[in-house]
Amino acid sequence: MLTLTCAALLYSHLQARWQQPKYKVTIAVSKTPLSTPFYVAKVIGAFDDTCVSVKFVEVDGGQRAFAKVMNGEVDFGTSSDSVMAFQSLASKSFVSHAMFVQSDNDVKLITRPSAQINSFIDLKGKRIGVTKRTASEYFLSMLLALEGLTTEDVELVHFKPEQLINGFIDNKIDAFVPWEPFAFHSVQLLNKQIKIHDSKSLNTLSFNLISQTADTLLVDKAKCIIQGLNTAINYITLHPAKAKQIVINELQLSAEFIDWVWPDYIFKLGLNQSLILSIKSQAIWAIDTHMSHFTEMPHVENFIDSRAMLQVMPEAVNIPL
């Protein structure tokens, strides 16, 4: 009996030594359904069996999350490729460790049925509301380019994202380009008084796990966060209804809004060429349209750190090493 007790104590001691160290990390999480994997991970305890003990700092938007990372207020953040593109021009020392969600329909073009804007060429000469230096203005420039137009062929009117709908209601603009949830709110408020144009798949937005340029320890922490996110994404795939309810509860959103955006989301971990191309194209656009005083194109590859992903899901990494 004594031998068994001693063996049990020895096993317990060795097991404790074999366990991964538990690092405390803080993550600035943007309060949007795009951050669903983090909210699901929190509720189902997906980080419990990893090397990190996670504290969330919820913020409004990827720009604020990025700022908290760069200010050293948090270890990691969630940020869109659009934010990364603009910040790359400023030569900030940051990296993406993984994409965890993509949406090909987050930014939308909204007009009035009475304006008879049936195709993007009909935007010529129109007053269009955008949020300056964001995915809103970039997306509009893409739509115009499809018809051989530029932003000089329209009248740009700049609004904060939450003020776009009021500018439209007050007839200050003929069309506007919001992202979610502002497009959904517009539908709720104006219903048949607006027309949402089919632009699905013309532009893809991704959300990323970012940090300051990482040393070996930070990469190890990123690896454990990615492990937890992988568990959460598997849960979302197997239990979509439960995952949607988690987001509804965590963000106090309506079921109607989640049903509205959910079909456009692809929850999947990865690091691939699409991220590099997206950052490059938006950075080039910012330089060409003088959105930034920076004129030199950065080496975008320097803002991608694949070391953590290669340890967790090497098959999901498709970028030059």
PDB file of C-alpha atoms in Angstrom:
ATOM      1  CA  MET A   1       0.000   0.000   0.000  1.00  0.00           C
ATOM      2  CA  LEU A   2       2.859   2.335   0.911  1.00  0.00           C
ATOM      3  CA  THR A   3       4.534   1.526  -2.406  1.00  0.00           C
ATOM      4  CA  LEU A   4       1.372   2.439  -4.340  1.00  0.00           C
ATOM      5  CA  THR A   5       1.014   5.686  -2.400  1.00  0.00           C
ATOM      6  CA  CYS A   6       4.615   6.648  -3.078  1.00  0.00           C
ATOM      7  CA  ALA A   7       4.198   5.789  -6.765  1.00  0.00           C
ATOM      8  CA  ALA A   8       1.068   7.922  -6.971  1.00  0.00           C
ATOM      9  CA  LEU A   9       2.819  10.862  -5.322  1.00  0.00           C
ATOM     10  CA  LEU A  10       5.815  10.494  -7.631  1.00  0.00           C
ATOM     11  CA  TYR A  11       3.538  10.364 -10.695  1.00  0.00           C
ATOM     12  CA  SER A  12       1.677  13.458  -9.529  1.00  0.00           C
ATOM     13  CA  HIS A  13       4.952  15.305  -9.001  1.00  0.00           C
ATOM     14  CA  LEU A  14       6.301  14.333 -12.417  1.00  0.00           C
ATOM     15  CA  GLN A  15       2.999  15.205 -14.108  1.00  0.00           C
ATOM     16  CA  ALA A  16       3.128  18.665 -12.570  1.00  0.00           C
ATOM     17  CA  ARG A  17       6.639  19.114 -13.921  1.00  0.00           C
ATOM     18  CA  TRP A  18       5.598  17.913 -17.371  1.00  0.00           C
ATOM     19  CA  GLN A  19       2.696  20.351 -17.617  1.00  0.00           C
ATOM     20  CA  GLN A  20       3.134  23.398 -19.823  1.00  0.00           C
ATOM     21  CA  PRO A  21       3.806  26.685 -18.037  1.00  0.00           C
ATOM     22  CA  LYS A  22       0.643  28.794 -17.797  1.00  0.00           C
ATOM     23  CA  TYR A  23       1.265  32.256 -19.203  1.00  0.00           C
ATOM     24  CA  LYS A  24      -1.098  35.124 -18.440  1.00  0.00           C
ATOM     25  CA  VAL A  25      -1.981  36.995 -21.627  1.00  0.00           C
ATOM     26  CA  THR A  26      -4.334  39.869 -22.411  1.00  0.00           C
ATOM     27  CA  ILE A  27      -6.093  40.117 -25.773  1.00  0.00           C
ATOM     28  CA  ALA A  28      -7.866  43.213 -27.112  1.00  0.00           C
ATOM     29  CA  VAL A  29     -10.953  41.739 -28.770  1.00  0.00           C
ATOM     30  CA  SER A  30     -12.993  43.848 -31.176  1.00  0.00           C
ATOM     31  CA  LYS A  31     -16.682  43.740 -30.240  1.00  0.00           C
ATOM     32  CA  THR A  32     -17.998  42.258 -33.482  1.00  0.00           C
ATOM     33  CA  PRO A  33     -19.303  38.856 -34.600  1.00  0.00           C
ATOM     34  CA  LEU A  34     -16.061  38.580 -36.582  1.00  0.00           C
ATOM     35  CA  SER A  35     -14.462  37.844 -33.191  1.00  0.00           C
ATOM     36  CA  THR A  36     -16.791  34.859 -32.685  1.00  0.00           C
ATOM     37  CA  PRO A  37     -13.961  32.297 -32.201  1.00  0.00           C
ATOM     38  CA  PHE A  38     -12.713  34.236 -29.180  1.00  0.00           C
ATOM     39  CA  TYR A  39     -16.139  34.476 -27.567  1.00  0.00           C
ATOM     40  CA  VAL A  40     -16.784  30.792 -28.172  1.00  0.00           C
ATOM     41  CA  ALA A  41     -13.343  29.902 -26.811  1.00  0.00           C
ATOM     42  CA  LYS A  42     -14.094  31.900 -23.673  1.00  0.00           C
ATOM     43  CA  VAL A  43     -17.446  30.228 -23.031  1.00  0.00           C
ATOM     44  CA  ILE A  44     -16.411  26.619 -23.757  1.00  0.00           C
ATOM     45  CA  GLY A  45     -13.058  26.941 -21.963  1.00  0.00           C
ATOM     46  CA  ALA A  46     -11.024  26.305 -25.093  1.00  0.00           C
ATOM     47  CA  PHE A  47      -7.874  27.853 -23.590  1.00  0.00           C
ATOM     48  CA  ASP A  48      -8.020  25.750 -20.410  1.00  0.00           C
ATOM     49  CA  ASP A  49      -5.828  22.967 -21.798  1.00  0.00           C
ATOM     50  CA  THR A  50      -3.298  25.297 -23.399  1.00  0.00           C
ATOM     51  CA  CYS A  51      -0.327  27.197 -21.993  1.00  0.00           C
ATOM     52  CA  VAL A  52      -2.220  30.498 -21.683  1.00  0.00           C
ATOM     53  CA  SER A  53      -4.596  32.010 -19.173  1.00  0.00           C
ATOM     54  CA  VAL A  54      -6.493  34.584 -21.203  1.00  0.00           C
ATOM     55  CA  LYS A  55      -8.015  37.906 -20.184  1.00  0.00           C
ATOM     56  CA  PHE A  56     -10.145  39.731 -22.740  1.00  0.00           C
ATOM     57  CA  VAL A  57     -10.137  43.512 -23.112  1.00  0.00           C
ATOM     58  CA  GLU A  58     -13.144  44.339 -25.281  1.00  0.00           C
ATOM     59  CA  VAL A  59     -12.812  47.348 -27.592  1.00  0.00           C
ATOM     60  CA  ASP A  60     -14.834  49.041 -30.328  1.00  0.00           C
ATOM     61  CA  GLY A  61     -13.148  48.170 -33.601  1.00  0.00           C
ATOM     62  CA  GLY A  62      -9.901  46.729 -34.894  1.00  0.00           C
ATOM     63  CA  GLN A  63      -8.196  50.146 -34.913  1.00  0.00           C
ATOM     64  CA  ARG A  64      -8.556  50.457 -31.129  1.00  0.00           C
ATOM     65  CA  ALA A  65      -7.382  46.877 -30.655  1.00  0.00           C
ATOM     66  CA  PHE A  66      -4.337  47.613 -32.803  1.00  0.00           C
ATOM     67  CA  ALA A  67      -3.564  50.754 -30.803  1.00  0.00           C
ATOM     68  CA  LYS A  68      -3.681  48.851 -27.511  1.00  0.00           C
ATOM     69  CA  VAL A  69      -1.234  46.287 -28.884  1.00  0.00           C
ATOM     70  CA  MET A  70       1.192  48.944 -30.087  1.00  0.00           C
ATOM     71  CA  ASN A  71       0.908  50.887 -26.816  1.00  0.00           C
ATOM     72  CA  GLY A  72       1.814  47.770 -24.868  1.00  0.00           C
ATOM     73  CA  GLU A  73      -1.512  47.733 -23.018  1.00  0.00           C
ATOM     74  CA  VAL A  74      -2.243  44.175 -24.199  1.00  0.00           C
ATOM     75  CA  ASP A  75      -0.218  41.261 -25.543  1.00  0.00           C
ATOM     76  CA  PHE A  76      -2.408  40.464 -28.555  1.00  0.00           C
ATOM     77  CA  GLY A  77      -5.313  41.943 -30.480  1.00  0.00           C
ATOM     78  CA  THR A  78      -7.831  41.227 -33.216  1.00  0.00           C
ATOM     79  CA  SER A  79      -7.476  43.423 -36.268  1.00  0.00           C
ATOM     80  CA  SER A  80      -8.594  43.522 -39.890  1.00  0.00           C
ATOM     81  CA  ASP A  81      -6.272  43.365 -42.868  1.00  0.00           C
ATOM     82  CA  SER A  82      -7.397  46.930 -43.710  1.00  0.00           C
ATOM     83  CA  VAL A  83      -6.021  48.268 -40.424  1.00  0.00           C
ATOM     84  CA  MET A  84      -2.848  46.243 -40.958  1.00  0.00           C
ATOM     85  CA  ALA A  85      -2.416  47.721 -44.447  1.00  0.00           C
ATOM     86  CA  PHE A  86      -2.565  51.330 -43.244  1.00  0.00           C
ATOM     87  CA  GLN A  87      -0.340  50.634 -40.249  1.00  0.00           C
ATOM     88  CA  SER A  88       2.220  48.832 -42.395  1.00  0.00           C
ATOM     89  CA  LEU A  89       2.893  52.135 -44.170  1.00  0.00           C
ATOM     90  CA  ALA A  90       3.916  53.666 -40.858  1.00  0.00           C
ATOM     91  CA  SER A  91       6.490  50.898 -40.395  1.00  0.00           C
ATOM     92  CA  LYS A  92       4.950  49.846 -37.094  1.00  0.00           C
ATOM     93  CA  SER A  93       6.550  46.774 -35.502  1.00  0.00           C
ATOM     94  CA  PHE A  94       3.693  44.287 -35.581  1.00  0.00           C
ATOM     95  CA  VAL A  95       2.860  40.865 -37.023  1.00  0.00           C
ATOM     96  CA  SER A  96      -0.129  38.686 -37.784  1.00  0.00           C
ATOM     97  CA  HIS A  97       0.119  35.197 -36.341  1.00  0.00           C
ATOM     98  CA  ALA A  98      -3.055  33.872 -37.992  1.00  0.00           C
ATOM     99  CA  MET A  99      -6.226  34.755 -39.839  1.00  0.00           C
ATOM    100  CA  PHE A 100      -9.216  33.268 -38.020  1.00  0.00           C
ATOM    101  CA  VAL A 101     -12.189  34.507 -40.039  1.00  0.00           C
ATOM    102  CA  GLN A 102     -12.948  35.947 -43.468  1.00  0.00           C
ATOM    103  CA  SER A 103     -16.014  37.691 -44.862  1.00  0.00           C
ATOM    104  CA  ASP A 104     -16.642  38.429 -48.533  1.00  0.00           C
ATOM    105  CA  ASN A 105     -19.666  40.659 -47.915  1.00  0.00           C
ATOM    106  CA  ASP A 106     -18.941  42.867 -44.902  1.00  0.00           C
ATOM    107  CA  VAL A 107     -18.838  46.198 -46.777  1.00  0.00           C
ATOM    108  CA  LYS A 108     -21.839  47.063 -48.955  1.00  0.00           C
ATOM    109  CA  LEU A 109     -23.041  49.663 -51.453  1.00  0.00           C
ATOM    110  CA  ILE A 110     -26.452  51.126 -50.602  1.00  0.00           C
ATOM    111  CA  THR A 111     -28.517  53.403 -52.857  1.00  0.00           C
ATOM    112  CA  ARG A 112     -32.138  54.521 -53.315  1.00  0.00           C
ATOM    113  CA  PRO A 113     -34.334  52.540 -55.719  1.00  0.00           C
ATOM    114  CA  SER A 114     -35.538  55.883 -57.094  1.00  0.00           C
ATOM    115  CA  ALA A 115     -31.958  56.862 -58.040  1.00  0.00           C
ATOM    116  CA  GLN A 116     -31.996  54.140 -60.712  1.00  0.00           C
ATOM    117  CA  ILE A 117     -28.437  53.088 -59.995  1.00  0.00           C
ATOM    118  CA  ASN A 118     -28.553  49.667 -61.591  1.00  0.00           C
ATOM    119  CA  SER A 119     -24.848  49.085 -62.075  1.00  0.00           C
ATOM    120  CA  PHE A 120     -21.620  50.591 -60.779  1.00  0.00           C
ATOM    121  CA  ILE A 121     -21.220  52.737 -63.908  1.00  0.00           C
ATOM    122  CA  ASP A 122     -24.346  54.619 -62.803  1.00  0.00           C
ATOM    123  CA  LEU A 123     -22.422  55.963 -59.811  1.00  0.00           C
ATOM    124  CA  LYS A 124     -20.683  58.485 -62.051  1.00  0.00           C
ATOM    125  CA  GLY A 125     -21.405  62.009 -60.861  1.00  0.00           C
ATOM    126  CA  LYS A 126     -23.223  60.820 -57.714  1.00  0.00           C
ATOM    127  CA  ARG A 127     -22.638  61.987 -54.150  1.00  0.00           C
ATOM    128  CA  ILE A 128     -21.339  58.976 -52.239  1.00  0.00           C
ATOM    129  CA  GLY A 129     -20.876  58.774 -48.499  1.00  0.00           C
ATOM    130  CA  VAL A 130     -17.801  56.939 -47.234  1.00  0.00           C
ATOM    131  CA  THR A 131     -15.680  56.785 -44.113  1.00  0.00           C
ATOM    132  CA  LYS A 132     -12.350  58.294 -45.106  1.00  0.00           C
ATOM    133  CA  ARG A 133      -9.205  56.148 -45.090  1.00  0.00           C
ATOM    134  CA  THR A 134     -11.044  52.934 -44.267  1.00  0.00           C
ATOM    135  CA  ALA A 135     -12.269  49.795 -46.020  1.00  0.00           C
ATOM    136  CA  SER A 136     -15.343  51.839 -46.968  1.00  0.00           C
ATOM    137  CA  GLU A 137     -13.431  54.183 -49.293  1.00  0.00           C
ATOM    138  CA  TYR A 138     -11.156  51.389 -50.546  1.00  0.00           C
ATOM    139  CA  PHE A 139     -14.156  49.223 -51.450  1.00  0.00           C
ATOM    140  CA  LEU A 140     -15.809  52.073 -53.363  1.00  0.00           C
ATOM    141  CA  SER A 141     -12.617  52.638 -55.365  1.00  0.00           C
ATOM    142  CA  MET A 142     -12.663  48.938 -56.301  1.00  0.00           C
ATOM    143  CA  LEU A 143     -16.281  49.105 -57.484  1.00  0.00           C
ATOM    144  CA  LEU A 144     -15.546  52.195 -59.574  1.00  0.00           C
ATOM    145  CA  ALA A 145     -12.422  50.625 -61.067  1.00  0.00           C
ATOM    146  CA  LEU A 146     -14.512  47.731 -62.397  1.00  0.00           C
ATOM    147  CA  GLU A 147     -16.184  50.264 -64.703  1.00  0.00           C
ATOM    148  CA  GLY A 148     -13.039  52.222 -65.515  1.00  0.00           C
ATOM    149  CA  LEU A 149     -13.941  54.991 -63.090  1.00  0.00           C
ATOM    150  CA  THR A 150     -12.040  56.576 -60.201  1.00  0.00           C
ATOM    151  CA  THR A 151     -13.089  58.518 -57.126  1.00  0.00           C
ATOM    152  CA  GLU A 152     -12.588  61.688 -59.201  1.00  0.00           C
ATOM    153  CA  ASP A 153     -15.669  60.642 -61.209  1.00  0.00           C
ATOM    154  CA  VAL A 154     -17.891  60.886 -58.119  1.00  0.00           C
ATOM    155  CA  GLU A 155     -18.357  63.347 -55.286  1.00  0.00           C
ATOM    156  CA  LEU A 156     -17.033  61.851 -52.072  1.00  0.00           C
ATOM    157  CA  VAL A 157     -18.709  62.954 -48.846  1.00  0.00           C
ATOM    158  CA  HIS A 158     -16.979  61.842 -45.657  1.00  0.00           C
ATOM    159  CA  PHE A 159     -18.884  60.666 -42.590  1.00  0.00           C
ATOM    160  CA  LYS A 160     -18.089  58.731 -39.458  1.00  0.00           C
ATOM    161  CA  PRO A 161     -19.458  55.193 -39.920  1.00  0.00           C
ATOM    162  CA  GLU A 162     -22.403  55.704 -37.544  1.00  0.00           C
ATOM    163  CA  GLN A 163     -23.360  58.954 -39.319  1.00  0.00           C
ATOM    164  CA  LEU A 164     -23.575  57.599 -42.874  1.00  0.00           C
ATOM    165  CA  ILE A 165     -27.233  56.629 -42.568  1.00  0.00           C
ATOM    166  CA  ASN A 166     -28.202  60.103 -41.313  1.00  0.00           C
ATOM    167  CA  GLY A 167     -26.443  61.723 -44.255  1.00  0.00           C
ATOM    168  CA  PHE A 168     -28.467  59.473 -46.534  1.00  0.00           C
ATOM    169  CA  ILE A 169     -31.760  60.225 -44.763  1.00  0.00           C
ATOM    170  CA  ASP A 170     -31.024  63.964 -44.901  1.00  0.00           C
ATOM    171  CA  ASN A 171     -30.454  63.629 -48.673  1.00  0.00           C
ATOM    172  CA  LYS A 172     -26.874  64.866 -48.439  1.00  0.00           C
ATOM    173  CA  ILE A 173     -25.740  61.830 -50.445  1.00  0.00           C
ATOM    174  CA  ASP A 174     -27.150  59.572 -53.165  1.00  0.00           C
ATOM    175  CA  ALA A 175     -25.392  56.413 -51.988  1.00  0.00           C
ATOM    176  CA  PHE A 176     -23.205  55.230 -49.133  1.00  0.00           C
ATOM    177  CA  VAL A 177     -20.759  52.459 -48.370  1.00  0.00           C
ATOM    178  CA  PRO A 178     -21.076  51.125 -44.793  1.00  0.00           C
ATOM    179  CA  TRP A 179     -19.730  48.008 -43.139  1.00  0.00           C
ATOM    180  CA  GLU A 180     -21.617  45.805 -40.725  1.00  0.00           C
ATOM    181  CA  PRO A 181     -23.562  46.280 -38.521  1.00  0.00           C
ATOM    182  CA  PHE A 182     -24.400  49.652 -40.132  1.00  0.00           C
ATOM    183  CA  ALA A 183     -25.734  48.038 -43.323  1.00  0.00           C
ATOM    184  CA  PHE A 184     -28.068  45.853 -41.265  1.00  0.00           C
ATOM    185  CA  HIS A 185     -29.231  48.858 -39.213  1.00  0.00           C
ATOM    186  CA  SER A 186     -29.977  50.688 -42.453  1.00  0.00           C
ATOM    187  CA  VAL A 187     -32.197  47.848 -43.633  1.00  0.00           C
ATOM    188  CA  GLN A 188     -34.037  47.794 -40.314  1.00  0.00           C
ATOM    189  CA  LEU A 189     -34.573  51.547 -40.383  1.00  0.00           C
ATOM    190  CA  LEU A 190     -35.376  52.157 -44.054  1.00  0.00           C
ATOM    191  CA  ASN A 191     -36.374  48.719 -45.380  1.00  0.00           C
ATOM    192  CA  LYS A 192     -37.678  49.126 -48.966  1.00  0.00           C
ATOM    193  CA  GLN A 193     -36.446  52.712 -49.187  1.00  0.00           C
ATOM    194  CA  ILE A 194     -32.942  51.409 -49.891  1.00  0.00           C
ATOM    195  CA  LYS A 195     -31.302  49.061 -52.361  1.00  0.00           C
ATOM    196  CA  ILE A 196     -28.316  46.901 -51.390  1.00  0.00           C
ATOM    197  CA  HIS A 197     -26.246  46.058 -54.454  1.00  0.00           C
ATOM    198  CA  ASP A 198     -24.864  42.586 -55.001  1.00  0.00           C
ATOM    199  CA  SER A 199     -21.137  42.932 -54.446  1.00  0.00           C
ATOM    200  CA  LYS A 200     -20.521  39.633 -52.667  1.00  0.00           C
ATOM    201  CA  SER A 201     -17.087  38.112 -53.333  1.00  0.00           C
ATOM    202  CA  LEU A 202     -15.672  41.320 -54.850  1.00  0.00           C
ATOM    203  CA  ASN A 203     -13.644  41.988 -51.719  1.00  0.00           C
ATOM    204  CA  THR A 204     -12.667  39.820 -48.780  1.00  0.00           C
ATOM    205  CA  LEU A 205     -11.996  41.117 -45.289  1.00  0.00           C
ATOM    206  CA  SER A 206     -10.054  39.051 -42.767  1.00  0.00           C
ATOM    207  CA  PHE A 207      -9.602  39.330 -39.023  1.00  0.00           C
ATOM    208  CA  ASN A 208      -6.206  38.470 -37.604  1.00  0.00           C
ATOM    209  CA  LEU A 209      -4.490  37.648 -34.340  1.00  0.00           C
ATOM    210  CA  ILE A 210      -1.798  40.331 -34.077  1.00  0.00           C
ATOM    211  CA  SER A 211       0.943  41.312 -31.673  1.00  0.00           C
ATOM    212  CA  GLN A 212       4.046  43.449 -31.635  1.00  0.00           C
ATOM    213  CA  THR A 213       6.962  41.854 -33.470  1.00  0.00           C
ATOM    214  CA  ALA A 214       7.348  38.609 -31.566  1.00  0.00           C
ATOM    215  CA  ASP A 215      10.224  37.053 -29.683  1.00  0.00           C
ATOM    216  CA  THR A 216      10.331  33.312 -28.980  1.00  0.00           C
ATOM    217  CA  LEU A 217       8.215  33.592 -25.824  1.00  0.00           C
ATOM    218  CA  LEU A 218       5.502  35.612 -27.560  1.00  0.00           C
ATOM    219  CA  VAL A 219       5.416  33.069 -30.398  1.00  0.00           C
ATOM    220  CA  ASP A 220       4.938  30.318 -27.812  1.00  0.00           C
ATOM    221  CA  LYS A 221       1.995  32.227 -26.336  1.00  0.00           C
ATOM    222  CA  ALA A 222       0.563  32.793 -29.821  1.00  0.00           C
ATOM    223  CA  LYS A 223       0.818  29.058 -30.476  1.00  0.00           C
ATOM    224  CA  CYS A 224      -1.306  28.307 -27.422  1.00  0.00           C
ATOM    225  CA  ILE A 225      -3.893  30.954 -28.358  1.00  0.00           C
ATOM    226  CA  ILE A 226      -4.130  29.416 -31.832  1.00  0.00           C
ATOM    227  CA  GLN A 227      -4.656  25.989 -30.259  1.00  0.00           C
ATOM    228  CA  GLY A 228      -7.592  27.396 -28.308  1.00  0.00           C
ATOM    229  CA  LEU A 229      -8.987  29.122 -31.392  1.00  0.00           C
ATOM    230  CA  ASN A 230      -8.752  25.861 -33.315  1.00  0.00           C
ATOM    231  CA  THR A 231     -10.831  24.148 -30.637  1.00  0.00           C
ATOM    232  CA  ALA A 232     -13.381  26.984 -30.792  1.00  0.00           C
ATOM    233  CA  ILE A 233     -13.609  26.913 -34.601  1.00  0.00           C
ATOM    234  CA  ASN A 234     -14.195  23.169 -34.543  1.00  0.00           C
ATOM    235  CA  TYR A 235     -17.009  23.808 -32.057  1.00  0.00           C
ATOM    236  CA  ILE A 236     -18.505  26.477 -34.349  1.00  0.00           C
ATOM    237  CA  THR A 237     -18.458  23.997 -37.237  1.00  0.00           C
ATOM    238  CA  LEU A 238     -20.123  21.238 -35.216  1.00  0.00           C
ATOM    239  CA  HIS A 239     -22.556  23.420 -33.247  1.00  0.00           C
ATOM    240  CA  PRO A 240     -23.387  26.537 -35.320  1.00  0.00           C
ATOM    241  CA  ALA A 241     -26.671  27.243 -33.519  1.00  0.00           C
ATOM    242  CA  LYS A 242     -24.981  27.135 -30.110  1.00  0.00           C
ATOM    243  CA  ALA A 243     -22.092  29.274 -31.385  1.00  0.00           C
ATOM    244  CA  LYS A 244     -24.511  31.902 -32.705  1.00  0.00           C
ATOM    245  CA  GLN A 245     -26.294  31.963 -29.356  1.00  0.00           C
ATOM    246  CA  ILE A 246     -22.984  32.518 -27.570  1.00  0.00           C
ATOM    247  CA  VAL A 247     -22.287  35.577 -29.741  1.00  0.00           C
ATOM    248  CA  ILE A 248     -25.822  36.875 -29.248  1.00  0.00           C
ATOM    249  CA  ASN A 249     -25.413  36.599 -25.480  1.00  0.00           C
ATOM    250  CA  GLU A 250     -21.869  37.956 -25.290  1.00  0.00           C
ATOM    251  CA  LEU A 251     -22.434  40.964 -27.552  1.00  0.00           C
ATOM    252  CA  GLN A 252     -26.117  41.553 -26.763  1.00  0.00           C
ATOM    253  CA  LEU A 253     -27.030  41.327 -30.443  1.00  0.00           C
ATOM    254  CA  SER A 254     -30.279  40.379 -32.100  1.00  0.00           C
ATOM    255  CA  ALA A 255     -30.728  36.941 -33.599  1.00  0.00           C
ATOM    256  CA  GLU A 256     -31.831  38.679 -36.809  1.00  0.00           C
ATOM    257  CA  PHE A 257     -28.480  40.433 -37.170  1.00  0.00           C
ATOM    258  CA  ILE A 258     -26.478  37.249 -36.576  1.00  0.00           C
ATOM    259  CA  ASP A 259     -28.603  35.407 -39.143  1.00  0.00           C
ATOM    260  CA  TRP A 260     -27.966  38.332 -41.536  1.00  0.00           C
ATOM    261  CA  VAL A 261     -24.136  38.184 -41.371  1.00  0.00           C
ATOM    262  CA  TRP A 262     -23.461  34.532 -40.530  1.00  0.00           C
ATOM    263  CA  PRO A 263     -23.654  33.122 -44.101  1.00  0.00           C
ATOM    264  CA  ASP A 264     -20.876  35.516 -45.155  1.00  0.00           C
ATOM    265  CA  TYR A 265     -18.402  34.310 -42.510  1.00  0.00           C
ATOM    266  CA  ILE A 266     -15.782  31.619 -43.023  1.00  0.00           C
ATOM    267  CA  PHE A 267     -14.252  30.640 -39.683  1.00  0.00           C
ATOM    268  CA  LYS A 268     -10.940  29.051 -40.534  1.00  0.00           C
ATOM    269  CA  LEU A 269      -7.366  29.356 -39.328  1.00  0.00           C
ATOM    270  CA  GLY A 270      -4.746  30.126 -41.923  1.00  0.00           C
ATOM    271  CA  LEU A 271      -1.865  32.223 -43.197  1.00  0.00           C
ATOM    272  CA  ASN A 272      -1.764  32.438 -46.967  1.00  0.00           C
ATOM    273  CA  GLN A 273      -1.005  34.589 -49.973  1.00  0.00           C
ATOM    274  CA  SER A 274      -4.473  36.163 -49.905  1.00  0.00           C
ATOM    275  CA  LEU A 275      -3.540  38.076 -46.739  1.00  0.00           C
ATOM    276  CA  ILE A 276      -0.309  39.364 -48.256  1.00  0.00           C
ATOM    277  CA  LEU A 277      -2.053  40.395 -51.479  1.00  0.00           C
ATOM    278  CA  SER A 278      -4.850  42.139 -49.560  1.00  0.00           C
ATOM    279  CA  ILE A 279      -2.437  44.177 -47.452  1.00  0.00           C
ATOM    280  CA  LYS A 280      -0.330  45.049 -50.500  1.00  0.00           C
ATOM    281  CA  SER A 281      -3.263  46.168 -52.638  1.00  0.00           C
ATOM    282  CA  GLN A 282      -4.703  48.373 -49.888  1.00  0.00           C
ATOM    283  CA  ALA A 283      -1.302  49.870 -49.088  1.00  0.00           C
ATOM    284  CA  ILE A 284      -0.700  50.650 -52.774  1.00  0.00           C
ATOM    285  CA  TRP A 285      -4.149  52.245 -52.977  1.00  0.00           C
ATOM    286  CA  ALA A 286      -3.415  54.397 -49.936  1.00  0.00           C
ATOM    287  CA  ILE A 287      -0.161  55.616 -51.495  1.00  0.00           C
ATOM    288  CA  ASP A 288      -1.624  56.195 -54.978  1.00  0.00           C
ATOM    289  CA  THR A 289      -4.605  58.145 -53.661  1.00  0.00           C
ATOM    290  CA  HIS A 290      -2.483  60.132 -51.197  1.00  0.00           C
ATOM    291  CA  MET A 291      -4.416  58.704 -48.270  1.00  0.00           C
ATOM    292  CA  SER A 292      -1.152  58.674 -46.405  1.00  0.00           C
ATOM    293  CA  HIS A 293       1.897  60.932 -46.377  1.00  0.00           C
ATOM    294  CA  PHE A 294       3.978  57.766 -46.699  1.00  0.00           C
ATOM    295  CA  THR A 295       5.213  57.057 -50.216  1.00  0.00           C
ATOM    296  CA  GLU A 296       7.353  53.953 -49.808  1.00  0.00           C
ATOM    297  CA  MET A 297       5.794  50.518 -50.153  1.00  0.00           C
ATOM    298  CA  PRO A 298       6.654  48.327 -47.137  1.00  0.00           C
ATOM    299  CA  HIS A 299       7.871  44.737 -47.264  1.00  0.00           C
ATOM    300  CA  VAL A 300       4.523  43.203 -46.343  1.00  0.00           C
ATOM    301  CA  GLU A 301       6.048  39.782 -45.688  1.00  0.00           C
ATOM    302  CA  ASN A 302       7.742  41.281 -42.615  1.00  0.00           C
ATOM    303  CA  PHE A 303       4.317  41.680 -40.991  1.00  0.00           C
ATOM    304  CA  ILE A 304       3.511  37.960 -41.159  1.00  0.00           C
ATOM    305  CA  ASP A 305       4.918  35.587 -38.525  1.00  0.00           C
ATOM    306  CA  SER A 306       4.137  31.976 -39.370  1.00  0.00           C
ATOM    307  CA  ARG A 307       6.125  30.294 -36.574  1.00  0.00           C
ATOM    308  CA  ALA A 308       3.153  29.701 -34.252  1.00  0.00           C
ATOM    309  CA  MET A 309       0.841  28.482 -37.023  1.00  0.00           C
ATOM    310  CA  LEU A 310       3.511  26.109 -38.340  1.00  0.00           C
ATOM    311  CA  GLN A 311       3.582  24.423 -34.932  1.00  0.00           C
ATOM    312  CA  VAL A 312      -0.208  24.019 -34.735  1.00  0.00           C
ATOM    313  CA  MET A 313      -1.471  23.712 -38.326  1.00  0.00           C
ATOM    314  CA  PRO A 314       1.427  23.624 -40.798  1.00  0.00           C
ATOM    315  CA  GLU A 315      -0.920  22.572 -43.584  1.00  0.00           C
ATOM    316  CA  ALA A 316      -2.793  25.892 -43.256  1.00  0.00           C
ATOM    317  CA  VAL A 317       0.325  27.967 -43.956  1.00  0.00           C
ATOM    318  CA  ASN A 318       0.918  28.905 -47.589  1.00  0.00           C
ATOM    319  CA  ILE A 319       3.332  31.817 -47.670  1.00  0.00           C
ATOM    320  CA  PRO A 320       7.042  32.160 -48.482  1.00  0.00           C
ATOM    321  CA  LEU A 321       9.155  31.194 -45.497  1.00  0.00           C
TER     322      LEU A 321
END
